[in-house]
Coordinates of C-alpha atoms and ligand atoms in Angstrom, one line a residue:
Chain A
X1 CA -11.2 -52.0 10.9
X2 CA -7.7 -53.0 10.0
X3 CA -5.4 -51.7 12.7
X4 CA -1.8 -52.6 12.3
X5 CA 1.3 -51.4 14.1
X6 CA 4.5 -49.5 13.4
X7 CA 6.2 -52.5 12.0
X8 CA 4.1 -52.0 8.8
X9 CA 5.7 -48.5 8.4
X10 CA 9.1 -50.0 7.9
X11 CA 9.0 -50.1 4.1
X12 CA 7.8 -46.5 3.6
X13 CA 10.4 -45.3 6.2
X14 CA 13.2 -47.3 4.6
X15 CA 12.6 -45.4 1.4
X16 CA 13.3 -42.1 3.3
X17 CA 15.9 -43.0 5.8
X18 CA 19.1 -45.0 5.7
X19 CA 18.6 -46.5 9.1
X20 CA 15.6 -48.5 10.3
X21 CA 13.3 -46.0 12.1
X22 CA 10.9 -48.6 13.4
X23 CA 13.5 -49.7 15.8
X24 CA 14.0 -46.1 17.0
X25 CA 12.4 -45.0 20.2
X26 CA 9.8 -42.2 20.1
X27 CA 8.8 -40.1 23.1
X28 CA 5.1 -39.2 22.9
X29 CA 4.6 -35.4 23.0
X30 CA 1.2 -36.0 24.6
X31 CA 2.0 -38.3 27.6
X32 CA 5.7 -38.9 27.6
X33 CA 5.4 -42.6 26.9
X34 CA 8.6 -43.9 25.2
X35 CA 8.9 -47.1 23.1
X36 CA 9.9 -48.4 19.7
X37 CA 8.2 -46.8 16.7
X38 CA 7.2 -50.4 15.8
X39 CA 4.8 -50.4 18.7
X40 CA 2.7 -47.5 17.5
X41 CA -0.9 -48.2 16.7
X42 CA -1.2 -47.8 12.9
X43 CA -4.4 -46.6 11.3
X44 CA -5.1 -46.1 7.6
X45 CA -3.6 -47.5 4.5
X46 CA -1.5 -46.1 1.7
X47 CA -1.5 -43.3 0.8
X48 CA -1.8 -42.1 4.3
X49 CA -1.0 -43.6 7.7
X50 CA -1.4 -42.4 11.2
X51 CA 0.8 -43.8 14.0
X52 CA -0.7 -43.3 17.4
X53 CA 0.8 -43.7 20.9
X54 CA -0.3 -47.1 22.3
X55 CA -0.6 -45.5 25.7
X56 CA -2.7 -42.4 25.1
X57 CA -3.7 -42.7 21.4
X58 CA -2.3 -39.2 20.6
X59 CA -1.0 -38.9 17.0
X60 CA 2.8 -39.4 16.9
X61 CA 3.5 -39.8 13.2
X62 CA 1.6 -39.0 10.0
X63 CA 3.0 -40.3 6.8
X64 CA 1.5 -39.3 3.4
X65 CA 2.8 -40.9 0.3
X66 CA 2.3 -39.0 -3.0
X67 CA 3.5 -40.5 -6.3
X68 CA 6.6 -38.5 -6.3
X69 CA 6.9 -37.3 -2.7
X70 CA 6.6 -38.4 0.9
X71 CA 5.3 -36.1 3.7
X72 CA 6.3 -37.1 7.2
X73 CA 4.8 -35.2 10.1
X74 CA 6.4 -36.1 13.4
X75 CA 5.3 -33.3 15.7
X76 CA 3.7 -35.9 18.0
X77 CA 7.1 -37.1 19.1
X78 CA 9.4 -34.8 21.1
X79 CA 12.4 -37.0 20.4
X80 CA 13.6 -40.0 18.3
X81 CA 16.4 -42.1 19.6
X82 CA 18.1 -44.1 16.9
X83 CA 20.4 -47.1 17.5
X84 CA 23.7 -46.6 15.6
X85 CA 26.6 -49.0 15.4
X86 CA 29.0 -47.8 18.1
X87 CA 32.5 -46.5 17.3
Chain B
X1 CA 4.9 -47.2 -12.5
X2 CA 6.5 -50.6 -12.3
X3 CA 5.9 -53.9 -14.1
X4 CA 2.4 -55.3 -14.9
X5 CA 1.7 -58.3 -12.7
X6 CA 0.6 -61.1 -15.0
X7 CA -3.0 -62.0 -14.3
X8 CA -3.6 -59.4 -11.5
X9 CA -6.9 -57.7 -11.7
X10 CA -7.3 -56.2 -8.2
X11 CA -10.5 -55.3 -6.5
X12 CA -13.5 -55.0 -8.7
X13 CA -13.5 -51.5 -10.2
X14 CA -14.1 -49.7 -13.5
X15 CA -12.4 -46.8 -15.1
X16 CA -15.5 -45.1 -16.4
X17 CA -15.6 -41.9 -18.4
X18 CA -16.8 -38.9 -16.5
X19 CA -15.0 -39.6 -13.3
X20 CA -12.4 -37.1 -12.0
X21 CA -8.9 -37.8 -13.2
X22 CA -7.1 -40.8 -11.7
X23 CA -10.3 -42.2 -10.0
X24 CA -11.8 -45.7 -10.2
X25 CA -15.4 -46.7 -9.7
X26 CA -16.0 -48.9 -6.7
X27 CA -19.1 -50.7 -5.4
X28 CA -17.8 -50.9 -1.8
X29 CA -17.8 -48.1 0.6
X30 CA -14.2 -47.3 1.2
X31 CA -13.4 -46.3 4.8
X32 CA -10.5 -43.9 5.4
X33 CA -9.4 -44.0 9.0
X34 CA -7.1 -42.0 11.0
X35 CA -7.8 -43.4 14.4
X36 CA -10.1 -45.5 16.5
X37 CA -13.9 -45.2 15.8
X38 CA -15.4 -43.1 18.5
X39 CA -18.8 -44.3 19.8
X40 CA -20.9 -41.2 20.7
X41 CA -24.1 -41.8 22.6
X42 CA -26.8 -39.5 21.2
X43 CA -27.5 -37.9 24.5
X44 CA -23.9 -36.7 24.6
X45 CA -23.9 -35.5 21.0
X46 CA -23.7 -31.8 20.3
X47 CA -22.8 -29.6 17.3
X48 CA -21.4 -26.2 17.9
X49 CA -20.8 -23.4 15.4
X50 CA -18.3 -20.8 16.7
X51 CA -17.7 -17.5 14.9
X52 CA -14.5 -15.6 14.7
X53 CA -15.8 -13.4 17.5
X54 CA -16.5 -16.4 19.8
X55 CA -20.2 -16.2 19.4
X56 CA -21.7 -19.7 19.5
X57 CA -24.7 -21.5 18.2
X58 CA -25.2 -25.1 19.3
X59 CA -27.6 -28.0 18.8
X60 CA -28.1 -31.2 20.7
X61 CA -29.2 -34.3 18.8
X62 CA -32.9 -33.7 19.2
X63 CA -32.7 -30.1 18.2
X64 CA -30.4 -31.0 15.3
X65 CA -32.6 -33.7 13.9
X66 CA -35.7 -31.5 14.1
X67 CA -34.2 -29.0 11.7
X68 CA -35.3 -29.1 8.1
X69 CA -33.7 -32.1 6.4
X70 CA -32.8 -32.8 2.8
X71 CA -32.3 -36.0 0.8
X72 CA -29.1 -35.9 -1.2
X73 CA -28.0 -38.1 -4.0
X74 CA -24.4 -37.6 -5.0
X75 CA -21.1 -39.0 -6.2
X76 CA -18.3 -39.1 -3.8
X77 CA -14.5 -39.2 -4.5
X78 CA -12.0 -40.5 -2.1
X79 CA -8.3 -39.4 -2.3
X80 CA -7.4 -43.1 -2.2
X81 CA -8.6 -43.1 -5.9
X82 CA -12.1 -44.6 -5.3
X83 CA -15.2 -43.0 -6.5
X84 CA -18.7 -44.1 -5.7
X85 CA -21.7 -42.9 -7.7
X86 CA -25.2 -42.0 -6.7
X87 CA -24.9 -42.4 -2.9
X88 CA -27.9 -41.3 -1.0
X89 CA -27.9 -39.4 2.2
X90 CA -30.2 -37.5 4.5
X91 CA -28.9 -34.5 6.3
X92 CA -29.2 -30.8 7.3
X93 CA -27.9 -28.3 4.9
X94 CA -25.2 -26.0 6.1
X95 CA -27.3 -23.1 4.8
X96 CA -29.8 -24.0 7.5
X97 CA -27.2 -24.0 10.2
X98 CA -25.8 -20.7 9.0
X99 CA -29.1 -18.9 9.1
X100 CA -28.8 -15.8 11.3
X101 CA -25.1 -16.4 11.8
X102 CA -23.1 -13.2 11.5
X103 CA -19.6 -13.6 10.2
X104 CA -17.0 -11.8 8.2
X105 CA -14.6 -14.7 8.1
X106 CA -13.9 -16.6 4.9
X107 CA -12.6 -19.9 6.2
X108 CA -13.8 -22.6 8.6
X109 CA -12.2 -25.5 10.5
X110 CA -14.4 -28.5 10.9
X111 CA -13.9 -30.4 14.2
X112 CA -14.8 -34.0 15.1
X113 CA -15.1 -36.2 18.1
X114 CA -11.7 -37.9 18.4
X115 CA -9.8 -34.8 17.5
X116 CA -9.9 -34.9 13.7
X117 CA -10.0 -31.5 11.9
X118 CA -10.3 -30.3 8.3
X119 CA -10.3 -26.8 6.8
X120 CA -12.9 -25.7 4.3
X121 CA -13.6 -22.2 2.8
X122 CA -17.0 -20.9 3.9
X123 CA -18.2 -20.5 0.4
X124 CA -17.8 -24.2 -0.2
X125 CA -20.2 -24.9 2.6
X126 CA -23.0 -22.6 1.5
X127 CA -25.5 -22.5 -1.4
X128 CA -26.5 -26.1 -1.3
X129 CA -23.0 -27.5 -1.5
X130 CA -22.7 -29.1 1.9
X131 CA -24.6 -31.0 4.6
X132 CA -24.3 -32.7 7.9
X133 CA -25.6 -36.1 7.1
X134 CA -27.0 -38.6 9.6
X135 CA -28.5 -41.2 7.3
X136 CA -27.0 -43.3 4.5
X137 CA -29.2 -45.4 2.2
X138 CA -32.1 -44.8 4.5
X139 CA -30.3 -46.2 7.6
X140 CA -28.7 -44.5 10.6
X141 CA -25.2 -43.7 9.8
X142 CA -22.9 -46.4 10.9
X143 CA -20.1 -45.3 13.4
X144 CA -17.5 -46.7 10.9
X145 CA -18.8 -44.3 8.3
X146 CA -19.0 -41.3 10.6
X147 CA -22.2 -41.8 12.6
X148 CA -24.0 -40.3 14.4
X149 CA -23.3 -37.5 11.9
X150 CA -20.7 -36.5 9.4
X151 CA -20.0 -33.7 7.0
X152 CA -20.9 -34.2 3.4
X153 CA -19.1 -32.0 1.0
X154 CA -19.3 -34.0 -2.2
X155 CA -17.5 -31.6 -4.5
X156 CA -14.3 -32.0 -2.6
X157 CA -12.2 -35.1 -1.9
X158 CA -13.9 -37.1 0.8
X159 CA -11.4 -36.5 3.6
X160 CA -13.0 -33.0 3.8
X161 CA -16.3 -34.8 4.6
X162 CA -15.2 -35.2 8.3
X163 CA -16.7 -38.2 10.1
X164 CA -18.1 -37.7 13.7
X165 CA -18.5 -33.9 13.4
X166 CA -19.1 -31.9 16.4
X167 CA -18.2 -28.4 15.5
X168 CA -17.2 -25.7 13.1
X169 CA -15.0 -22.8 13.8
X170 CA -14.9 -19.7 11.6
X171 CA -11.4 -18.3 10.8
X172 CA -10.1 -15.2 9.0
X173 CA -7.1 -17.1 7.6
X174 CA -7.0 -20.6 6.0
X175 CA -5.3 -23.0 8.3
X176 CA -4.5 -26.7 7.7
X177 CA -6.5 -29.4 9.4
X178 CA -5.3 -32.9 10.3
X179 CA -4.4 -34.3 6.9
X180 CA -3.7 -30.9 5.3
X181 CA -0.9 -30.4 7.9
X182 CA 0.6 -33.7 6.9
X183 CA 0.7 -33.0 3.1
X184 CA -2.8 -33.2 1.8
X185 CA -4.0 -30.4 -0.4
X186 CA -5.5 -27.3 1.4
X187 CA -8.5 -27.3 -0.9
X188 CA -8.9 -30.8 -2.4
X189 CA -10.8 -30.4 -5.7
X190 CA -11.0 -33.9 -7.3
X191 CA -11.5 -32.4 -10.8
X192 CA -8.2 -30.6 -10.6
X193 CA -6.7 -33.7 -8.9
X194 CA -5.6 -31.6 -5.9
X195 CA -4.5 -34.6 -3.7
X196 CA -1.3 -33.3 -2.2
X197 CA 0.2 -29.9 -1.4
X198 CA 1.6 -28.4 -4.6
X199 CA -0.7 -30.4 -6.9
Chain C
X1 CA 20.2 -33.0 -9.0
X2 CA 20.5 -31.6 -5.5
X3 CA 17.5 -33.8 -4.4
X4 CA 19.2 -37.1 -4.9
X5 CA 21.9 -36.5 -2.4
X6 CA 21.2 -39.4 -0.1
X7 CA 22.5 -42.9 -0.2
X8 CA 21.4 -46.2 1.1
X9 CA 17.7 -45.8 0.9
X10 CA 15.6 -48.7 -0.1
X11 CA 13.9 -49.0 -3.4
X12 CA 11.5 -51.3 -5.3
X13 CA 13.2 -54.2 -7.1
X14 CA 12.0 -57.2 -9.0
X15 CA 12.0 -60.7 -7.8
X16 CA 11.3 -63.8 -9.9
X17 CA 9.2 -66.7 -8.5
X18 CA 11.5 -69.7 -8.8
X19 CA 9.2 -72.3 -7.1
X20 CA 5.8 -72.5 -5.4
X21 CA 4.9 -74.9 -2.6
X22 CA 1.4 -75.6 -1.4
X23 CA 1.6 -75.8 2.4
X24 CA -2.1 -76.4 3.2
X25 CA -5.2 -76.1 1.0
X26 CA -5.2 -72.3 1.6
X27 CA -1.5 -71.5 2.2
X28 CA 1.2 -71.3 -0.3
X29 CA 4.9 -70.6 -0.1
X30 CA 6.6 -68.6 -2.9
X31 CA 10.3 -69.0 -3.4
X32 CA 12.0 -66.0 -5.0
X33 CA 15.2 -65.3 -6.9
X34 CA 16.1 -61.7 -6.1
X35 CA 19.3 -60.4 -7.6
X36 CA 21.8 -58.8 -5.1
X37 CA 19.6 -59.7 -2.1
X38 CA 21.5 -58.3 0.9
X39 CA 20.3 -61.0 3.3
X40 CA 17.8 -60.6 6.0
X41 CA 17.2 -61.2 9.7
X42 CA 14.6 -63.6 11.0
X43 CA 11.3 -61.7 11.5
X44 CA 11.8 -59.1 8.8
X45 CA 9.2 -58.6 6.1
X46 CA 8.9 -57.5 2.5
X47 CA 6.4 -55.2 0.9
X48 CA 4.9 -56.5 -2.3
X49 CA 3.4 -54.2 -5.0
X50 CA 1.1 -55.5 -7.7
X51 CA 0.2 -53.5 -10.8
X52 CA -2.9 -54.2 -13.0
X53 CA -2.8 -53.5 -16.8
X54 CA -4.7 -50.2 -16.2
X55 CA -2.1 -49.0 -13.8
X56 CA -4.1 -49.7 -10.6
X57 CA -1.8 -50.9 -7.8
X58 CA -2.1 -52.8 -4.5
X59 CA 0.5 -53.1 -1.9
X60 CA 0.8 -55.5 1.1
X61 CA 3.4 -56.7 3.6
X62 CA 4.6 -60.3 3.9
X63 CA 7.0 -61.8 6.4
X64 CA 10.0 -63.7 5.1
X65 CA 9.6 -67.3 6.2
X66 CA 13.1 -68.5 5.3
X67 CA 16.2 -68.0 7.3
X68 CA 19.1 -66.4 5.4
X69 CA 22.3 -68.0 4.6
X70 CA 24.6 -67.2 1.6
X71 CA 23.1 -68.6 -1.5
X72 CA 19.9 -69.1 0.3
X73 CA 16.4 -68.3 -0.7
X74 CA 13.8 -65.7 0.1
X75 CA 10.4 -67.3 0.8
X76 CA 7.1 -65.8 1.5
X77 CA 4.2 -67.8 2.9
X78 CA 0.8 -66.5 2.1
X79 CA -2.6 -67.4 3.6
X80 CA -5.5 -66.9 1.2
X81 CA -8.4 -64.8 2.5
X82 CA -11.3 -65.5 0.2
X83 CA -12.5 -61.9 0.0
X84 CA -9.0 -60.6 -0.2
X85 CA -7.5 -58.6 -3.0
X86 CA -3.9 -59.6 -3.0
X87 CA -3.6 -63.0 -1.1
X88 CA -5.8 -65.0 -3.6
X89 CA -3.6 -63.8 -6.4
X90 CA -0.4 -64.8 -4.6
X91 CA -1.9 -68.2 -3.6
X92 CA -3.9 -69.2 -6.7
X93 CA -2.5 -67.2 -9.7
X94 CA 1.2 -66.7 -9.4
X95 CA 3.4 -69.3 -11.2
X96 CA 7.1 -70.0 -11.4
X97 CA 8.7 -67.5 -13.7
X98 CA 6.4 -64.6 -12.8
X99 CA 8.0 -61.3 -11.8
X100 CA 6.9 -59.4 -8.7
X101 CA 7.9 -56.0 -7.4
X102 CA 9.3 -56.1 -3.9
X103 CA 10.7 -53.7 -1.3
X104 CA 12.8 -55.2 1.5
X105 CA 14.0 -56.6 3.7
X106 CA 12.5 -54.1 6.2
X107 CA 11.7 -53.9 9.9
X108 CA 14.4 -54.1 12.5
X109 CA 12.4 -54.4 15.7
X110 CA 10.4 -57.6 15.3
X111 CA 13.6 -59.6 14.7
X112 CA 15.5 -62.4 16.5
X113 CA 19.2 -62.9 16.1
X114 CA 21.1 -66.0 17.1
X115 CA 23.4 -63.9 19.3
X116 CA 20.5 -63.4 21.7
X117 CA 21.1 -66.1 24.3
X118 CA 17.8 -65.9 26.3
X119 CA 15.0 -68.5 25.9
X120 CA 12.5 -67.6 23.3
X121 CA 8.7 -67.9 23.4
X122 CA 7.0 -67.7 20.1
X123 CA 3.2 -67.2 19.9
X124 CA 1.6 -67.3 16.5
X125 CA -1.9 -67.2 15.2
X126 CA -2.7 -68.4 11.7
X127 CA -0.2 -66.9 9.2
X128 CA 1.5 -65.1 12.1
X129 CA 3.6 -68.3 12.3
X130 CA 5.6 -67.2 9.3
X131 CA 8.2 -64.8 10.9
X132 CA 8.3 -67.2 13.9
X133 CA 9.3 -70.0 11.5
X134 CA 12.1 -67.9 10.2
X135 CA 13.4 -67.6 13.8
X136 CA 13.2 -71.4 14.3
X137 CA 15.0 -72.0 11.0
X138 CA 17.6 -69.3 11.9
X139 CA 18.3 -71.0 15.2
X140 CA 18.7 -74.3 13.5
X141 CA 21.1 -72.8 10.9
X142 CA 23.2 -71.2 13.6
X143 CA 23.1 -74.4 15.6
X144 CA 22.5 -72.5 18.8
X145 CA 20.8 -74.0 21.8
X146 CA 18.5 -71.4 23.4
X147 CA 15.3 -73.1 24.6
X148 CA 12.6 -72.3 21.9
X149 CA 8.9 -72.9 22.4
X150 CA 6.2 -72.2 19.8
X151 CA 2.6 -71.9 20.8
X152 CA 0.7 -72.0 17.5
X153 CA -3.0 -71.3 17.2
X154 CA -4.8 -72.7 14.1
X155 CA -8.4 -73.4 13.2
X156 CA -8.1 -77.1 12.5
X157 CA -5.3 -79.7 12.2
X158 CA -5.5 -79.3 8.4
X159 CA -4.5 -75.6 8.7
X160 CA -1.1 -76.2 10.3
X161 CA 1.5 -74.7 8.1
X162 CA 5.0 -76.3 7.9
X163 CA 3.5 -79.3 9.8
X164 CA 6.1 -81.9 8.7
X165 CA 9.0 -79.6 9.1
X166 CA 7.9 -78.6 12.6
X167 CA 7.6 -82.3 13.6
X168 CA 11.0 -83.0 12.2
X169 CA 12.6 -80.0 13.9
X170 CA 11.1 -80.9 17.3
X171 CA 12.7 -84.3 16.9
X172 CA 16.1 -83.2 15.6
X173 CA 16.7 -79.6 16.8
X174 CA 17.4 -80.0 20.5
X175 CA 15.5 -77.6 22.8
X176 CA 12.6 -76.8 20.5
X177 CA 9.0 -77.7 21.3
X178 CA 5.6 -76.9 19.8
X179 CA 2.2 -76.6 21.4
X180 CA -0.9 -76.3 19.2
X181 CA -4.2 -74.5 20.1
X182 CA -7.2 -75.4 17.9
X183 CA -9.9 -72.9 17.6
X184 CA -12.5 -74.8 15.4
X185 CA -11.7 -78.5 15.4
X186 CA -9.2 -80.6 17.3
X187 CA -7.5 -83.8 16.3
X188 CA -9.0 -87.0 17.6
X189 CA -8.3 -87.6 21.3
X190 CA -7.1 -84.0 22.0
X191 CA -7.6 -83.2 25.6
X192 CA -9.2 -79.8 25.2
X193 CA -12.3 -78.7 23.2
X194 CA -11.6 -76.1 20.4
X195 CA -10.9 -72.7 22.0
X196 CA -9.2 -69.5 21.4
X197 CA -5.9 -68.7 23.1
X198 CA -6.6 -67.8 26.8
X199 CA -5.1 -67.4 30.2
X200 CA -5.1 -71.1 30.9
X201 CA -3.2 -71.9 27.6
X202 CA -0.5 -69.3 28.2
X203 CA -0.3 -70.2 31.9
X204 CA 0.1 -73.9 31.1
X205 CA 2.1 -73.9 28.0
X206 CA 4.0 -70.6 28.2
X207 CA 7.0 -70.2 30.4
X208 CA 6.8 -68.6 33.8
X209 CA 7.7 -64.8 33.9
X210 CA 10.9 -65.5 35.8
X211 CA 12.2 -67.4 32.8
X212 CA 12.7 -64.0 31.3
X213 CA 12.1 -65.2 27.8
X214 CA 12.3 -63.0 24.7
X215 CA 8.7 -63.3 23.5
X216 CA 7.4 -62.7 20.0
X217 CA 3.7 -62.6 19.3
X218 CA 2.4 -62.4 15.8
X219 CA -0.9 -62.9 13.9
X220 CA -4.2 -61.2 13.3
X221 CA -4.5 -58.0 15.3
X222 CA -7.1 -59.2 17.8
X223 CA -5.1 -62.4 18.4
X224 CA -1.9 -60.4 19.1
X225 CA -3.7 -58.0 21.4
X226 CA -5.3 -60.8 23.4
X227 CA -2.1 -62.8 23.8
X228 CA 0.0 -59.8 24.7
X229 CA -2.6 -58.7 27.3
X230 CA -2.6 -62.1 28.9
X231 CA 1.1 -62.3 29.0
X232 CA 1.3 -58.9 30.8
X233 CA -1.5 -60.0 33.2
X234 CA 0.5 -63.1 34.0
X235 CA 3.4 -61.0 35.0
X236 CA 5.6 -61.1 32.0
X237 CA 7.8 -58.0 31.5
X238 CA 6.2 -55.9 28.7
X239 CA 9.6 -54.9 27.5
X240 CA 10.5 -58.4 26.6
X241 CA 7.3 -58.9 24.5
X242 CA 7.5 -57.9 20.8
X243 CA 4.4 -57.9 18.8
X244 CA 3.5 -57.7 15.1
X245 CA -0.1 -57.2 13.9
X246 CA -1.1 -58.6 10.5
X247 CA -4.5 -56.9 10.4
X248 CA -8.0 -58.1 10.2
X249 CA -10.5 -57.9 12.9
Ligands
FAD301 C1 4.2 -56.7 8.8 C2 3.2 -57.6 8.2 C3 3.5 -58.9 7.8 C4 2.6 -59.8 7.2 N1 3.0 -61.0 6.9 C5 2.1 -61.9 6.4 C6 2.5 -63.2 6.0 O1 3.7 -63.6 6.2 N2 1.6 -64.1 5.5 C7 0.3 -63.7 5.3 O2 -0.5 -64.5 4.7 N3 -0.1 -62.4 5.6 C8 0.8 -61.5 6.1 N4 0.4 -60.2 6.4 C9 -1.0 -59.8 6.0 C10 -1.0 -59.3 4.6 O3 -0.2 -58.1 4.5 C11 -2.4 -59.0 4.0 O4 -3.0 -58.1 4.9 C12 -3.2 -60.2 3.8 O5 -2.6 -61.1 2.9 C13 -4.6 -59.8 3.3 O6 -4.5 -59.1 2.1 P1 -5.6 -59.2 1.0 O7 -5.3 -58.2 -0.1 O8 -5.8 -60.6 0.5 O9 -6.9 -58.9 1.8 P2 -7.7 -57.4 1.8 O10 -8.3 -57.2 0.5 O11 -6.7 -56.4 2.3 O12 -8.7 -57.7 3.0 C14 -9.8 -58.5 2.8 C15 -10.6 -58.7 4.1 O13 -9.8 -59.4 5.0 C16 -9.5 -58.7 6.2 N5 -8.1 -58.9 6.6 C17 -7.0 -58.2 6.1 N6 -5.9 -58.6 6.6 C18 -6.2 -59.7 7.4 C19 -5.5 -60.6 8.2 N7 -4.1 -60.5 8.3 N8 -6.1 -61.6 8.8 C20 -7.5 -61.7 8.7 N9 -8.2 -60.8 8.0 C21 -7.6 -59.9 7.4 C22 -9.8 -57.3 5.8 O14 -10.3 -56.6 7.0 C23 -10.9 -57.4 4.8 O15 -12.2 -57.6 5.4 C24 1.3 -59.4 7.0 C25 0.9 -58.1 7.4 C26 1.8 -57.2 7.9 C27 1.4 -55.8 8.3
ZN302 ZN1 1.1 -40.9 24.5

């Protein structure tokens, strides 16, 4: 099976967000593990991907790409921390 | 849709008449995956049917495979736009599993090893419309394809045919499963192209 | 329309293939002209989307191999997988003048910037060398002097991508060196038999953990997981190890 990582979500996420979410830190709702979204284990191909916690394999992100919509389910992360350029 | 890529054909496929809208015919067996493939030893396998009152009926592997089996030949339609014609399976009809089960609930949640879930109305499981399959093309079902046993509900998109099934829970109200909660259609009829919520 | 409120989100655009370069019998570099390219960081990638005449589409990610400088190029280097859907098309069919739909540059985590001053350890398997090459080229452009080491696993000597350029850079760019690991066939007189990357390789050729190198590991999924596990077992700080999985078994 073709397992990728969160880096491969960058394109789909960049169509939704103005900042790069793969560099953001998630906190896993299951086990509390925190790391970059890029480190998630990524299963599945377009149209649907599942990002799992590399520590406990709980689902952190689900992304479903329809022709004219994107669904992003992030209930598996209790927080996202995004780097912003400082002021 | 974007520009046509000169000379690009893509994986071998055909747009044959008679397929549900938007589907292509494939000769491979597409694998949709949402997580690591669980390996379930047969002596740890169990399937449990739980009604809305909490009453349970349950089978271990031996009991399950000694139930009446059926051979099924059917087309399958994956939401990733692949269809495969004339696949052959062996499994136990849900009608058999539901014999003597008392329920007033109209909906079910299918559960799998590994945590996957998908919701299916009860009437879509009965009257010869659904099976729990454990053989494909005469062979034991490969873990990649859902072995030891998977749901087979060919009239709905294939994500409803949950791999690695281990249970079914009756519900009064329809609730979304794993993909449905993330945007897939609650029902998933390929002939009405119900891929995503709102379709 | 209320729905189109937001701003800088990325969209698909069209690139034109300006030039193609055969790197090895199975690897080819595509050089693109992309109008209004915003520039990119070393390690970023692009999503490529192909459309067949009947509307069928296939989408894949490819790392950018070139370092960015004003007026520079965007280059993808693709390894052909015989049973693949997209890579044989990019390697065997695409010609200069063809237009290809792209989305990028994307990915802000698996990147190296010349402002990072620590030593850098690059570990690549097969086509995983592509984003690492972008880092080597970026360092060269920036004329910075961080120690750089590339450990590059290939099947045979004929499969080395960018071989001449790597040789030249090791000679001319101070502080860069390259170690090869051959998994199927070694050059004549090579001290080791063919083998996959292992503890001995990374212990011998990698840097010791207290060197605190920024480490980038890239290639097929199983290669990346093996190499990253070995590094952690050898005592390297997991927080300094960045990985990118290309897929496969
Ligand atoms: C972030 C990212 C960056 C990438 N950068 C590059 C790059 O710079 N250069 C490059 O050549 N590729 C790169 N890849 C891999 C690329 O996206 C494709 O997966 C690859 O070209 C195969 O596509 P295909 O359509 O030819 O094969 P497919 O039709 O998708 O697959 C054919 C068969 O090959 C296997 N397979 C799929 N991917 C790989 C793989 N990477 N290695 C070994 N076996 C595989 C599949 O399991 C399948 O059995 C990158 C992937 C990611 C996620
Ligand atoms: Zn976790």
